[in-house]
Amino acid sequence: MFAPVESSVPIRARSPWGVHDPYRSMEELGRPFVGFASLPHQIHRKSVKKGFEFTLMVVGESGLGKSTLISSLFLTDLYSGRTLPSASEMIQRTVGISKKTVDIEEKGVRLKLTLVDTPGFGDALDCSESYYPILNYINQQFEQYRIDEVGMHRTQIKDQRVHCCLYFISPYGHGLKPIDVTFMKELQGKVNIVPVIAKADCLTQAELQRKKETIRREIEHYQIKIFQFSDCDSDDDIEWTKQAHDMKNSIPFAVVGSNMVVRIHMRNVRVRAYPWGMVEVENPAHSDLIHLRTMLVRTHMQDLKEKTDEQLYEQYRISRMDTRRPSELFQ
Ligand SMILES: Nc1nc2c(ncn2[C@@H]2O[C@H](COP(=O)(O)OP(=O)(O)O)[C@@H](O)[C@H]2O)c(=O)[nH]1
Ligand SMILES: [Mg+2]
């Protein structure tokens, strides 16, 4: 029997975890404890100290608002000094890859965010192979990770793998274009694809609803595998369940971006100002930007990283394995 003798129970100072004190209930139940209930807190504190690393890629035709959206999502102006290509430059344009890293800190939690932009995608006259340099880049990051993993300094591996790809769909077409289908089909086994409808302020509410339904139907028809939100467990709290449900129903996220900030009712609000009124990019009635940000930063960052590591990278790693028998190797 483990019933403790009352007098031998040491008086312990209250833990800084307050109501989350893992020992509290055990003490109250009068049962002895080993202490592993505090493991989640240790892991949490360690990862907070180390900081989080996340790589996000944006892909879509030029002018769909990729750079503006990144600034709106992470409240940083990463692309202020950019130069835009002329039409003649665009015709022969090949897809480039540009990478920027920003350190964001909020309430003592550090996030090292790497943003991979793909200027030139869909700009050339023949776009059928626009996806290729992007596929190549993603494979290169997998390969680098694989080399580092078998190398001497396994503990210091820098994870440069792409954890999520925001794919921008034009608001002007009647659904997906051939280039959209090709890109998503070619890349679906390599990266978590999250489709977004760019510049959603160009569409009325009814048009947007119809466009979302068409795109969802086409994604199913072409059997495109986009990132799937994990289903809620029955014991998840109501708030979380509702949020996950709203996010699932918002796919493809209809986003609006802007670099203009105005002060309304003592608050800084990011808007697009038109003669007939203002679109508030963070207002859920105007755009899904908040759903997208919540998903990327608050609720699904870990999920995206785990899926990259456990499924997408794993597939790559297995495909690179030498499947020959030892006797065949030395022939
Ligand atoms: N209507 C509308 N215009 C936008 C939006 N986001 C960006 N733009 C404008 O579209 C143009 C191209 O934006 P940019 O971010 O450079 O596109 P990128 O080439 O995809 O990076 C700029 O003039 C932006 O001001 C949006 O959500 N709605
Ligand atoms: Mg850009």
CSV table of C-alpha atoms and ligand atoms in Angstrom, one decimal:
chain,number,residue,atom,x,y,z
A,1,MET,CA,0.0,0.0,0.0
A,2,PHE,CA,1.3,3.5,-0.8
A,3,ALA,CA,-0.8,5.5,1.6
A,4,PRO,CA,1.7,8.1,3.0
A,5,VAL,CA,2.1,8.7,6.7
A,6,GLU,CA,0.7,12.2,7.2
A,7,SER,CA,3.7,13.6,9.1
A,8,SER,CA,6.3,12.4,6.5
A,9,VAL,CA,4.8,14.4,3.7
A,10,PRO,CA,7.2,17.3,3.2
A,11,ILE,CA,5.7,20.7,2.9
A,12,ARG,CA,6.5,21.9,-0.6
A,13,ALA,CA,6.6,25.5,-1.7
A,14,ARG,CA,3.8,26.3,-4.2
A,15,SER,CA,5.0,25.8,-7.7
A,16,PRO,CA,5.2,28.7,-10.1
A,17,TRP,CA,2.8,26.8,-12.4
A,18,GLY,CA,-0.2,28.0,-10.2
A,19,VAL,CA,-3.3,26.2,-11.2
A,20,HIS,CA,-1.4,24.1,-13.7
A,21,ASP,CA,0.8,22.6,-10.9
A,22,PRO,CA,1.0,19.0,-11.9
A,23,TYR,CA,1.5,17.8,-8.3
A,24,ARG,CA,-1.4,19.5,-6.8
A,25,SER,CA,-4.1,17.0,-7.6
A,26,MET,CA,-1.8,14.2,-6.5
A,27,GLU,CA,-1.1,15.8,-3.2
A,28,GLU,CA,-4.8,16.5,-2.7
A,29,LEU,CA,-5.5,12.9,-3.4
A,30,GLY,CA,-2.9,12.0,-0.8
A,31,ARG,CA,-0.9,9.9,-3.2
A,32,PRO,CA,2.8,9.8,-3.6
A,33,PHE,CA,4.3,11.1,-6.8
A,34,VAL,CA,7.4,10.5,-8.9
A,35,GLY,CA,7.2,13.8,-10.8
A,36,PHE,CA,7.0,12.9,-14.4
A,37,ALA,CA,3.7,14.8,-14.6
A,38,SER,CA,5.9,17.9,-15.1
A,39,LEU,CA,7.5,16.6,-18.3
A,40,PRO,CA,5.2,18.6,-20.6
A,41,HIS,CA,6.2,21.8,-18.8
A,42,GLN,CA,9.9,20.9,-19.1
A,43,ILE,CA,9.5,20.3,-22.8
A,44,HIS,CA,7.5,23.5,-23.2
A,45,ARG,CA,10.1,25.6,-21.3
A,46,LYS,CA,13.0,24.1,-23.3
A,47,SER,CA,11.4,24.8,-26.7
A,48,VAL,CA,10.4,28.3,-25.6
A,49,LYS,CA,14.1,28.9,-24.6
A,50,LYS,CA,15.4,27.4,-27.9
A,51,GLY,CA,12.8,29.3,-30.0
A,52,PHE,CA,10.8,27.9,-32.9
A,53,GLU,CA,11.9,27.5,-36.5
A,54,PHE,CA,9.4,27.6,-39.3
A,55,THR,CA,9.8,27.9,-43.1
A,56,LEU,CA,6.9,29.2,-45.2
A,57,MET,CA,6.9,29.4,-49.0
A,58,VAL,CA,4.7,31.5,-51.2
A,59,VAL,CA,3.9,30.6,-54.8
A,60,GLY,CA,1.7,32.2,-57.4
A,61,GLU,CA,1.7,34.4,-60.4
A,62,SER,CA,3.3,37.9,-60.2
A,63,GLY,CA,1.1,40.6,-58.9
A,64,LEU,CA,-1.3,38.4,-56.9
A,65,GLY,CA,-0.2,40.1,-53.7
A,66,LYS,CA,2.2,37.5,-52.2
A,67,SER,CA,4.7,40.0,-50.8
A,68,THR,CA,1.9,42.3,-49.5
A,69,LEU,CA,0.2,39.3,-47.8
A,70,ILE,CA,3.4,38.2,-46.1
A,71,SER,CA,3.8,41.7,-44.6
A,72,SER,CA,0.2,41.7,-43.5
A,73,LEU,CA,0.4,38.2,-41.9
A,74,PHE,CA,3.6,38.8,-39.9
A,75,LEU,CA,3.3,42.6,-39.5
A,76,THR,CA,6.8,43.2,-41.0
A,77,ASP,CA,7.7,45.0,-44.2
A,78,LEU,CA,10.2,42.6,-45.7
A,79,TYR,CA,9.9,43.8,-49.3
A,80,SER,CA,10.2,47.6,-49.0
A,81,GLY,CA,13.2,48.0,-51.3
A,82,ARG,CA,12.1,45.7,-54.1
A,83,THR,CA,12.3,46.5,-57.9
A,84,LEU,CA,9.6,45.2,-60.2
A,85,PRO,CA,10.5,43.6,-63.6
A,86,SER,CA,9.4,45.1,-66.9
A,87,ALA,CA,7.1,43.2,-69.3
A,88,SER,CA,10.0,42.3,-71.7
A,89,GLU,CA,12.0,40.9,-68.7
A,90,MET,CA,8.9,38.9,-67.7
A,91,ILE,CA,8.6,37.1,-71.1
A,92,GLN,CA,11.9,35.3,-70.6
A,93,ARG,CA,11.7,35.1,-66.9
A,94,THR,CA,12.7,32.0,-65.1
A,95,VAL,CA,11.4,31.2,-61.6
A,96,GLY,CA,13.8,32.5,-58.9
A,97,ILE,CA,13.9,31.6,-55.3
A,98,SER,CA,14.5,34.4,-52.7
A,99,LYS,CA,14.8,33.6,-49.1
A,100,LYS,CA,14.6,35.9,-46.1
A,101,THR,CA,14.7,35.2,-42.4
A,102,VAL,CA,13.1,37.3,-39.7
A,103,ASP,CA,13.3,36.8,-35.9
A,104,ILE,CA,10.0,37.6,-34.3
A,105,GLU,CA,9.6,37.8,-30.6
A,106,GLU,CA,6.4,37.9,-28.7
A,107,LYS,CA,6.0,37.7,-24.9
A,108,GLY,CA,9.4,36.1,-24.6
A,109,VAL,CA,8.8,33.4,-27.3
A,110,ARG,CA,11.1,33.6,-30.3
A,111,LEU,CA,10.2,32.5,-33.8
A,112,LYS,CA,12.8,32.3,-36.5
A,113,LEU,CA,10.7,32.6,-39.6
A,114,THR,CA,12.1,31.8,-43.0
A,115,LEU,CA,10.1,33.1,-46.0
A,116,VAL,CA,10.8,31.7,-49.4
A,117,ASP,CA,9.4,33.7,-52.2
A,118,THR,CA,9.3,32.4,-55.8
A,119,PRO,CA,9.2,35.5,-58.1
A,120,GLY,CA,8.7,34.7,-61.8
A,121,PHE,CA,6.3,31.8,-61.3
A,122,GLY,CA,3.8,31.8,-64.2
A,123,ASP,CA,5.4,34.8,-65.9
A,124,ALA,CA,7.0,33.2,-68.9
A,125,LEU,CA,5.2,32.5,-72.2
A,126,ASP,CA,5.4,28.8,-71.6
A,127,CYS,CA,4.6,28.1,-67.9
A,128,SER,CA,4.3,24.3,-68.1
A,129,GLU,CA,7.5,23.8,-66.3
A,130,SER,CA,7.3,26.7,-63.8
A,131,TYR,CA,6.9,24.3,-61.0
A,132,TYR,CA,10.3,22.6,-61.7
A,133,PRO,CA,12.7,25.0,-60.0
A,134,ILE,CA,10.4,25.0,-56.9
A,135,LEU,CA,10.3,21.2,-56.8
A,136,ASN,CA,14.1,21.2,-57.1
A,137,TYR,CA,14.5,23.7,-54.3
A,138,ILE,CA,12.3,21.6,-51.9
A,139,ASN,CA,14.2,18.4,-52.8
A,140,GLN,CA,17.6,20.2,-52.2
A,141,GLN,CA,16.4,21.1,-48.7
A,142,PHE,CA,15.4,17.5,-48.0
A,143,GLU,CA,18.8,16.3,-49.3
A,144,GLN,CA,20.7,18.8,-47.2
A,145,TYR,CA,18.8,17.6,-44.1
A,146,ARG,CA,19.5,14.0,-45.0
A,147,ILE,CA,23.2,14.7,-45.3
A,148,ASP,CA,23.3,16.5,-42.0
A,149,GLU,CA,21.4,13.8,-40.3
A,150,VAL,CA,24.0,11.2,-41.1
A,151,GLY,CA,26.8,13.6,-40.5
A,152,MET,CA,29.0,14.3,-37.5
A,153,HIS,CA,27.0,17.1,-35.9
A,154,ARG,CA,23.5,15.8,-35.7
A,155,THR,CA,22.5,17.9,-32.8
A,156,GLN,CA,23.2,21.2,-34.6
A,157,ILE,CA,21.1,20.5,-37.7
A,158,LYS,CA,19.5,23.6,-39.1
A,159,ASP,CA,16.1,22.6,-40.4
A,160,GLN,CA,15.6,24.5,-43.7
A,161,ARG,CA,12.9,22.2,-45.0
A,162,VAL,CA,9.8,24.0,-46.3
A,163,HIS,CA,7.0,23.3,-43.8
A,164,CYS,CA,4.2,25.0,-45.7
A,165,CYS,CA,3.5,26.4,-49.1
A,166,LEU,CA,0.8,29.1,-49.6
A,167,TYR,CA,-0.4,28.7,-53.1
A,168,PHE,CA,-2.1,31.8,-54.6
A,169,ILE,CA,-5.0,31.3,-56.9
A,170,SER,CA,-6.1,34.2,-59.1
A,171,PRO,CA,-9.5,35.8,-58.2
A,172,TYR,CA,-10.1,36.6,-61.9
A,173,GLY,CA,-10.3,33.0,-63.4
A,174,HIS,CA,-13.3,30.7,-63.3
A,175,GLY,CA,-11.6,28.3,-60.8
A,176,LEU,CA,-8.3,26.6,-61.1
A,177,LYS,CA,-6.1,27.2,-64.2
A,178,PRO,CA,-4.0,24.4,-65.7
A,179,ILE,CA,-0.8,25.9,-64.1
A,180,ASP,CA,-2.5,25.7,-60.7
A,181,VAL,CA,-3.5,22.0,-61.2
A,182,THR,CA,0.0,21.1,-62.5
A,183,PHE,CA,1.8,22.8,-59.6
A,184,MET,CA,-0.3,21.3,-56.9
A,185,LYS,CA,-0.3,17.8,-58.4
A,186,GLU,CA,3.5,17.9,-58.8
A,187,LEU,CA,4.2,19.2,-55.4
A,188,GLN,CA,1.6,17.5,-53.3
A,189,GLY,CA,3.9,14.7,-52.1
A,190,LYS,CA,6.7,17.2,-51.2
A,191,VAL,CA,5.2,20.0,-49.2
A,192,ASN,CA,2.0,20.9,-47.2
A,193,ILE,CA,0.0,23.0,-49.7
A,194,VAL,CA,-2.5,25.5,-48.4
A,195,PRO,CA,-4.4,27.2,-51.3
A,196,VAL,CA,-5.5,30.8,-50.9
A,197,ILE,CA,-7.7,33.0,-53.2
A,198,ALA,CA,-5.6,36.1,-53.7
A,199,LYS,CA,-7.0,39.7,-53.7
A,200,ALA,CA,-10.4,38.5,-52.4
A,201,ASP,CA,-11.6,42.1,-52.2
A,202,CYS,CA,-12.1,42.0,-56.0
A,203,LEU,CA,-15.0,39.6,-55.5
A,204,THR,CA,-18.5,40.1,-54.1
A,205,GLN,CA,-19.7,37.8,-51.3
A,206,ALA,CA,-21.7,35.6,-53.6
A,207,GLU,CA,-18.9,35.4,-56.2
A,208,LEU,CA,-16.5,34.4,-53.5
A,209,GLN,CA,-18.7,31.7,-52.2
A,210,ARG,CA,-19.2,30.3,-55.7
A,211,LYS,CA,-15.4,30.5,-56.4
A,212,LYS,CA,-14.6,28.6,-53.1
A,213,GLU,CA,-17.1,25.9,-54.0
A,214,THR,CA,-15.8,25.5,-57.6
A,215,ILE,CA,-12.2,25.3,-56.3
A,216,ARG,CA,-13.0,22.8,-53.6
A,217,ARG,CA,-14.9,20.7,-56.3
A,218,GLU,CA,-11.9,20.9,-58.7
A,219,ILE,CA,-9.4,20.0,-56.0
A,220,GLU,CA,-11.5,16.8,-55.4
A,221,HIS,CA,-11.9,16.1,-59.1
A,222,TYR,CA,-8.2,16.3,-59.9
A,223,GLN,CA,-7.4,14.4,-56.6
A,224,ILE,CA,-5.1,17.1,-55.4
A,225,LYS,CA,-3.9,16.5,-51.8
A,226,ILE,CA,-3.8,19.7,-49.9
A,227,PHE,CA,-3.0,20.1,-46.2
A,228,GLN,CA,-5.7,18.4,-44.2
A,229,PHE,CA,-6.6,19.8,-40.8
A,230,SER,CA,-6.4,17.2,-38.1
A,231,ASP,CA,-9.8,16.3,-36.8
A,232,CYS,CA,-10.8,17.4,-33.3
A,233,ASP,CA,-10.8,14.9,-30.5
A,234,SER,CA,-14.0,14.7,-28.5
A,235,ASP,CA,-12.3,16.0,-25.4
A,236,ASP,CA,-11.0,19.2,-27.2
A,237,ASP,CA,-12.6,22.3,-25.8
A,238,ILE,CA,-15.5,24.0,-27.5
A,239,GLU,CA,-13.6,27.1,-28.5
A,240,TRP,CA,-10.9,25.0,-30.3
A,241,THR,CA,-13.5,22.8,-32.0
A,242,LYS,CA,-15.3,25.8,-33.3
A,243,GLN,CA,-12.1,27.4,-34.5
A,244,ALA,CA,-11.0,24.2,-36.3
A,245,HIS,CA,-14.4,23.9,-37.9
A,246,ASP,CA,-14.4,27.6,-39.1
A,247,MET,CA,-10.9,27.1,-40.6
A,248,LYS,CA,-11.8,23.9,-42.4
A,249,ASN,CA,-14.8,25.6,-44.0
A,250,SER,CA,-12.7,28.6,-45.0
A,251,ILE,CA,-10.5,26.6,-47.4
A,252,PRO,CA,-9.3,28.0,-49.8
A,253,PHE,CA,-8.7,31.0,-47.6
A,254,ALA,CA,-9.9,34.2,-49.2
A,255,VAL,CA,-7.2,36.7,-48.3
A,256,VAL,CA,-6.6,40.4,-48.6
A,257,GLY,CA,-3.3,42.2,-47.9
A,258,SER,CA,-2.3,45.7,-47.4
A,259,ASN,CA,0.6,47.8,-46.2
A,260,MET,CA,-1.5,50.8,-45.2
A,261,VAL,CA,-2.3,51.3,-41.6
A,262,VAL,CA,-4.8,53.8,-40.3
A,263,ARG,CA,-5.9,54.7,-36.8
A,264,ILE,CA,-9.6,53.9,-36.2
A,265,HIS,CA,-11.1,54.2,-32.7
A,266,MET,CA,-7.7,54.4,-31.0
A,267,ARG,CA,-6.6,51.2,-32.8
A,268,ASN,CA,-4.1,50.7,-35.7
A,269,VAL,CA,-6.0,49.0,-38.5
A,270,ARG,CA,-4.5,47.6,-41.7
A,271,VAL,CA,-6.8,48.6,-44.5
A,272,ARG,CA,-7.3,48.9,-48.2
A,273,ALA,CA,-8.9,52.3,-48.8
A,274,TYR,CA,-11.3,52.7,-51.8
A,275,PRO,CA,-13.6,55.6,-52.7
A,276,TRP,CA,-16.6,53.6,-51.5
A,277,GLY,CA,-15.1,52.4,-48.2
A,278,MET,CA,-12.4,50.5,-46.5
A,279,VAL,CA,-11.5,46.8,-46.4
A,280,GLU,CA,-10.1,45.8,-43.1
A,281,VAL,CA,-7.7,43.0,-43.8
A,282,GLU,CA,-8.0,41.6,-40.3
A,283,ASN,CA,-11.7,41.8,-40.1
A,284,PRO,CA,-13.2,38.2,-40.5
A,285,ALA,CA,-16.2,39.7,-42.3
A,286,HIS,CA,-13.9,41.1,-44.9
A,287,SER,CA,-11.2,38.5,-45.3
A,288,ASP,CA,-9.9,35.1,-44.0
A,289,LEU,CA,-6.5,36.5,-43.1
A,290,ILE,CA,-7.1,36.0,-39.4
A,291,HIS,CA,-8.1,32.3,-40.0
A,292,LEU,CA,-4.9,31.9,-42.0
A,293,ARG,CA,-2.7,33.5,-39.4
A,294,THR,CA,-4.3,31.6,-36.6
A,295,MET,CA,-3.8,28.3,-38.4
A,296,LEU,CA,-0.2,29.1,-39.3
A,297,VAL,CA,1.0,30.5,-36.0
A,298,ARG,CA,-1.3,29.4,-33.2
A,299,THR,CA,-3.0,26.1,-34.0
A,300,HIS,CA,-1.2,24.2,-36.8
A,301,MET,CA,2.5,25.2,-36.9
A,302,GLN,CA,3.5,22.0,-35.0
A,303,ASP,CA,1.2,19.9,-37.2
A,304,LEU,CA,2.7,21.3,-40.4
A,305,LYS,CA,6.2,20.6,-39.1
A,306,GLU,CA,5.4,17.1,-37.9
A,307,LYS,CA,3.8,16.2,-41.2
A,308,THR,CA,6.8,17.5,-43.1
A,309,ASP,CA,9.2,15.5,-41.0
A,310,GLU,CA,7.2,12.3,-40.5
A,311,GLN,CA,5.5,11.9,-43.9
A,312,LEU,CA,7.0,14.1,-46.6
A,313,TYR,CA,10.6,14.0,-45.6
A,314,GLU,CA,10.3,10.3,-44.7
A,315,GLN,CA,9.1,9.5,-48.2
A,316,TYR,CA,12.0,11.4,-49.7
A,317,ARG,CA,14.5,9.7,-47.3
A,318,ILE,CA,13.2,6.2,-48.3
A,319,SER,CA,13.3,7.0,-52.0
A,320,ARG,CA,17.0,7.9,-51.6
A,321,MET,CA,17.8,4.7,-49.8
A,322,ASP,CA,20.0,2.2,-51.5
A,323,THR,CA,17.8,-0.9,-51.8
A,324,ARG,CA,20.5,-3.1,-53.2
A,325,ARG,CA,21.5,-6.1,-51.1
A,326,PRO,CA,25.1,-5.9,-49.6
A,327,SER,CA,26.3,-8.6,-52.0
A,328,GLU,CA,25.2,-6.5,-55.0
A,329,LEU,CA,26.9,-3.4,-53.6
A,330,PHE,CA,30.4,-4.8,-54.0
A,331,GLN,CA,30.1,-6.4,-57.4
B,1,LIG,N1,-7.1,44.5,-54.6
B,1,LIG,C1,-6.0,44.1,-54.0
B,1,LIG,N2,-4.7,44.5,-54.4
B,1,LIG,C2,-3.7,43.9,-53.7
B,1,LIG,C3,-3.8,43.0,-52.6
B,1,LIG,N3,-2.6,42.7,-52.2
B,1,LIG,C4,-1.7,43.4,-52.9
B,1,LIG,N4,-2.3,44.1,-53.8
B,1,LIG,C5,-1.7,45.0,-54.8
B,1,LIG,O1,-1.3,44.2,-55.9
B,1,LIG,C6,-0.1,44.7,-56.4
B,1,LIG,C7,1.0,43.5,-56.4
B,1,LIG,O2,1.3,43.2,-55.1
B,1,LIG,P1,2.6,42.4,-54.7
B,1,LIG,O3,2.5,42.1,-53.2
B,1,LIG,O4,3.8,43.0,-55.1
B,1,LIG,O5,2.4,41.0,-55.5
B,1,LIG,P2,3.4,39.8,-55.8
B,1,LIG,O6,4.0,40.1,-57.1
B,1,LIG,O7,2.6,38.6,-55.8
B,1,LIG,O8,4.4,39.8,-54.6
B,1,LIG,C8,0.3,45.9,-55.6
B,1,LIG,O9,-0.1,47.0,-56.3
B,1,LIG,C9,-0.5,45.7,-54.3
B,1,LIG,O10,-0.8,46.9,-53.7
B,1,LIG,C10,-5.2,42.6,-52.2
B,1,LIG,O11,-5.4,41.9,-51.3
B,1,LIG,N5,-6.2,43.2,-52.9
B,2,MG,MG,6.5,39.7,-54.7
